[in-house]
Amino acid sequence: MIRAYLREDRLGLSMAISFVMEPTDGTSPARILRFGQGWEDLPPDMAMVEPTLTLHDGEARALLDALANHYGGAEDTRALRRDYDAERRRVDDLTASLAAIAQSLSGQVG
């Protein structure tokens, strides 16, 4: 199974990304992807291994947008959140209007 691991460098505003192939049989060593070189065995103690690649914040966001677009996700999660919040307000207003109508009708009965 291949997994991607991220390590954030807050001071440098970058992401260290490691693509690791983890064995499913438990007998072979884990391997890390090295671009242009293929897969490399990881040391058993997993001590400080250089990541597959490092991206700055802008580059990482561009990659996220491209992958989200490719796999059918939202390119900008903040825009998606704004859409959800606007829909929530619309539903809250509709519910309040319906409650006001029900209250006014209940006063007219009887």
PDB file of C-alpha atoms in Angstrom:
ATOM      1  CA  MET A   1       0.000   0.000   0.000  1.00  0.00           C
ATOM      2  CA  ILE A   2       1.334   3.443  -0.896  1.00  0.00           C
ATOM      3  CA  ARG A   3       0.805   6.268   1.576  1.00  0.00           C
ATOM      4  CA  ALA A   4       1.695   9.948   1.475  1.00  0.00           C
ATOM      5  CA  TYR A   5       3.018  11.568   4.646  1.00  0.00           C
ATOM      6  CA  LEU A   6       3.249  15.310   5.248  1.00  0.00           C
ATOM      7  CA  ARG A   7       5.495  17.183   7.636  1.00  0.00           C
ATOM      8  CA  GLU A   8       4.853  20.908   7.887  1.00  0.00           C
ATOM      9  CA  ASP A   9       7.718  23.344   8.349  1.00  0.00           C
ATOM     10  CA  ARG A  10       5.900  26.333   9.834  1.00  0.00           C
ATOM     11  CA  LEU A  11       8.940  28.592   9.792  1.00  0.00           C
ATOM     12  CA  GLY A  12       9.753  27.947   6.158  1.00  0.00           C
ATOM     13  CA  LEU A  13       6.081  27.728   5.118  1.00  0.00           C
ATOM     14  CA  SER A  14       6.739  24.480   3.319  1.00  0.00           C
ATOM     15  CA  MET A  15       5.606  20.864   3.292  1.00  0.00           C
ATOM     16  CA  ALA A  16       7.901  17.854   3.301  1.00  0.00           C
ATOM     17  CA  ILE A  17       6.076  15.099   1.428  1.00  0.00           C
ATOM     18  CA  SER A  18       7.077  11.443   1.557  1.00  0.00           C
ATOM     19  CA  PHE A  19       5.531   8.736  -0.596  1.00  0.00           C
ATOM     20  CA  VAL A  20       6.065   5.454   1.225  1.00  0.00           C
ATOM     21  CA  MET A  21       5.234   1.953   0.045  1.00  0.00           C
ATOM     22  CA  GLU A  22       4.367  -0.060   3.130  1.00  0.00           C
ATOM     23  CA  PRO A  23       4.566  -3.831   2.765  1.00  0.00           C
ATOM     24  CA  THR A  24       1.404  -5.813   3.346  1.00  0.00           C
ATOM     25  CA  ASP A  25       3.224  -9.087   3.999  1.00  0.00           C
ATOM     26  CA  GLY A  26       5.408  -7.751   6.828  1.00  0.00           C
ATOM     27  CA  THR A  27       8.556  -9.329   5.426  1.00  0.00           C
ATOM     28  CA  SER A  28       9.844  -6.728   2.982  1.00  0.00           C
ATOM     29  CA  PRO A  29      11.107  -3.313   4.095  1.00  0.00           C
ATOM     30  CA  ALA A  30       9.132  -0.128   3.638  1.00  0.00           C
ATOM     31  CA  ARG A  31      10.279   1.890   0.642  1.00  0.00           C
ATOM     32  CA  ILE A  32      10.292   5.599  -0.151  1.00  0.00           C
ATOM     33  CA  LEU A  33       9.840   7.054  -3.616  1.00  0.00           C
ATOM     34  CA  ARG A  34      12.745   9.016  -5.065  1.00  0.00           C
ATOM     35  CA  PHE A  35      11.820  10.877  -8.251  1.00  0.00           C
ATOM     36  CA  GLY A  36      14.075   9.890 -11.125  1.00  0.00           C
ATOM     37  CA  GLN A  37      15.482   6.957  -9.127  1.00  0.00           C
ATOM     38  CA  GLY A  38      12.468   4.834  -8.183  1.00  0.00           C
ATOM     39  CA  TRP A  39      11.843   3.198  -4.809  1.00  0.00           C
ATOM     40  CA  GLU A  40      14.523   3.071  -2.120  1.00  0.00           C
ATOM     41  CA  ASP A  41      14.473   0.830   0.979  1.00  0.00           C
ATOM     42  CA  LEU A  42      13.918   2.693   4.219  1.00  0.00           C
ATOM     43  CA  PRO A  43      16.206   1.951   7.161  1.00  0.00           C
ATOM     44  CA  PRO A  44      14.555  -0.227   9.821  1.00  0.00           C
ATOM     45  CA  ASP A  45      14.731   2.519  12.463  1.00  0.00           C
ATOM     46  CA  MET A  46      13.200   5.098  10.038  1.00  0.00           C
ATOM     47  CA  ALA A  47      15.639   7.685  11.409  1.00  0.00           C
ATOM     48  CA  MET A  48      15.539  11.091   9.705  1.00  0.00           C
ATOM     49  CA  VAL A  49      14.963  10.179   6.094  1.00  0.00           C
ATOM     50  CA  GLU A  50      14.879  12.904   3.452  1.00  0.00           C
ATOM     51  CA  PRO A  51      11.360  13.350   2.086  1.00  0.00           C
ATOM     52  CA  THR A  52      10.374  12.529  -1.474  1.00  0.00           C
ATOM     53  CA  LEU A  53       9.900  16.234  -2.162  1.00  0.00           C
ATOM     54  CA  THR A  54       9.469  19.581  -0.445  1.00  0.00           C
ATOM     55  CA  LEU A  55       6.996  22.186  -1.666  1.00  0.00           C
ATOM     56  CA  HIS A  56       6.466  25.761  -0.533  1.00  0.00           C
ATOM     57  CA  ASP A  57       2.962  26.778   0.505  1.00  0.00           C
ATOM     58  CA  GLY A  58       1.979  28.230  -2.885  1.00  0.00           C
ATOM     59  CA  GLU A  59       3.227  25.168  -4.744  1.00  0.00           C
ATOM     60  CA  ALA A  60       1.473  22.806  -2.328  1.00  0.00           C
ATOM     61  CA  ARG A  61      -1.821  24.714  -2.741  1.00  0.00           C
ATOM     62  CA  ALA A  62      -1.501  24.562  -6.531  1.00  0.00           C
ATOM     63  CA  LEU A  63      -0.975  20.782  -6.296  1.00  0.00           C
ATOM     64  CA  LEU A  64      -3.976  20.462  -3.958  1.00  0.00           C
ATOM     65  CA  ASP A  65      -6.182  22.421  -6.378  1.00  0.00           C
ATOM     66  CA  ALA A  66      -5.066  20.324  -9.353  1.00  0.00           C
ATOM     67  CA  LEU A  67      -5.622  17.019  -7.509  1.00  0.00           C
ATOM     68  CA  ALA A  68      -9.001  18.143  -6.164  1.00  0.00           C
ATOM     69  CA  ASN A  69     -10.051  19.173  -9.666  1.00  0.00           C
ATOM     70  CA  HIS A  70      -8.852  15.862 -11.121  1.00  0.00           C
ATOM     71  CA  TYR A  71     -10.637  13.761  -8.492  1.00  0.00           C
ATOM     72  CA  GLY A  72     -13.826  15.843  -8.463  1.00  0.00           C
ATOM     73  CA  GLY A  73     -13.288  17.773  -5.239  1.00  0.00           C
ATOM     74  CA  ALA A  74     -13.680  21.455  -4.548  1.00  0.00           C
ATOM     75  CA  GLU A  75     -10.789  23.570  -5.757  1.00  0.00           C
ATOM     76  CA  ASP A  76     -11.222  26.094  -2.975  1.00  0.00           C
ATOM     77  CA  THR A  77     -12.564  24.704   0.290  1.00  0.00           C
ATOM     78  CA  ARG A  78     -13.055  28.231   1.603  1.00  0.00           C
ATOM     79  CA  ALA A  79     -15.465  28.967  -1.255  1.00  0.00           C
ATOM     80  CA  LEU A  80     -17.238  25.709  -0.522  1.00  0.00           C
ATOM     81  CA  ARG A  81     -17.567  26.699   3.136  1.00  0.00           C
ATOM     82  CA  ARG A  82     -19.027  30.093   2.135  1.00  0.00           C
ATOM     83  CA  ASP A  83     -21.570  28.259  -0.031  1.00  0.00           C
ATOM     84  CA  TYR A  84     -22.524  26.000   2.888  1.00  0.00           C
ATOM     85  CA  ASP A  85     -22.902  28.988   5.215  1.00  0.00           C
ATOM     86  CA  ALA A  86     -25.084  30.843   2.683  1.00  0.00           C
ATOM     87  CA  GLU A  87     -27.286  27.767   2.273  1.00  0.00           C
ATOM     88  CA  ARG A  88     -27.563  27.401   6.045  1.00  0.00           C
ATOM     89  CA  ARG A  89     -28.705  31.047   6.347  1.00  0.00           C
ATOM     90  CA  ARG A  90     -31.248  30.498   3.567  1.00  0.00           C
ATOM     91  CA  VAL A  91     -32.689  27.434   5.320  1.00  0.00           C
ATOM     92  CA  ASP A  92     -32.716  29.251   8.693  1.00  0.00           C
ATOM     93  CA  ASP A  93     -34.650  32.165   7.112  1.00  0.00           C
ATOM     94  CA  LEU A  94     -37.124  29.765   5.507  1.00  0.00           C
ATOM     95  CA  THR A  95     -37.630  27.926   8.810  1.00  0.00           C
ATOM     96  CA  ALA A  96     -38.163  31.194  10.674  1.00  0.00           C
ATOM     97  CA  SER A  97     -40.745  32.303   8.074  1.00  0.00           C
ATOM     98  CA  LEU A  98     -42.605  29.008   8.325  1.00  0.00           C
ATOM     99  CA  ALA A  99     -42.592  29.192  12.115  1.00  0.00           C
ATOM    100  CA  ALA A 100     -43.986  32.765  11.987  1.00  0.00           C
ATOM    101  CA  ILE A 101     -46.764  31.650   9.614  1.00  0.00           C
ATOM    102  CA  ALA A 102     -47.635  28.696  11.853  1.00  0.00           C
ATOM    103  CA  GLN A 103     -47.701  30.956  14.902  1.00  0.00           C
ATOM    104  CA  SER A 104     -49.977  33.520  13.249  1.00  0.00           C
ATOM    105  CA  LEU A 105     -52.335  30.790  12.015  1.00  0.00           C
ATOM    106  CA  SER A 106     -52.499  29.183  15.451  1.00  0.00           C
ATOM    107  CA  GLY A 107     -53.732  32.492  16.900  1.00  0.00           C
ATOM    108  CA  GLN A 108     -56.611  32.648  14.395  1.00  0.00           C
ATOM    109  CA  VAL A 109     -57.998  29.211  15.191  1.00  0.00           C
ATOM    110  CA  GLY A 110     -60.581  29.330  17.849  1.00  0.00           C
TER     111      GLY A 110
END
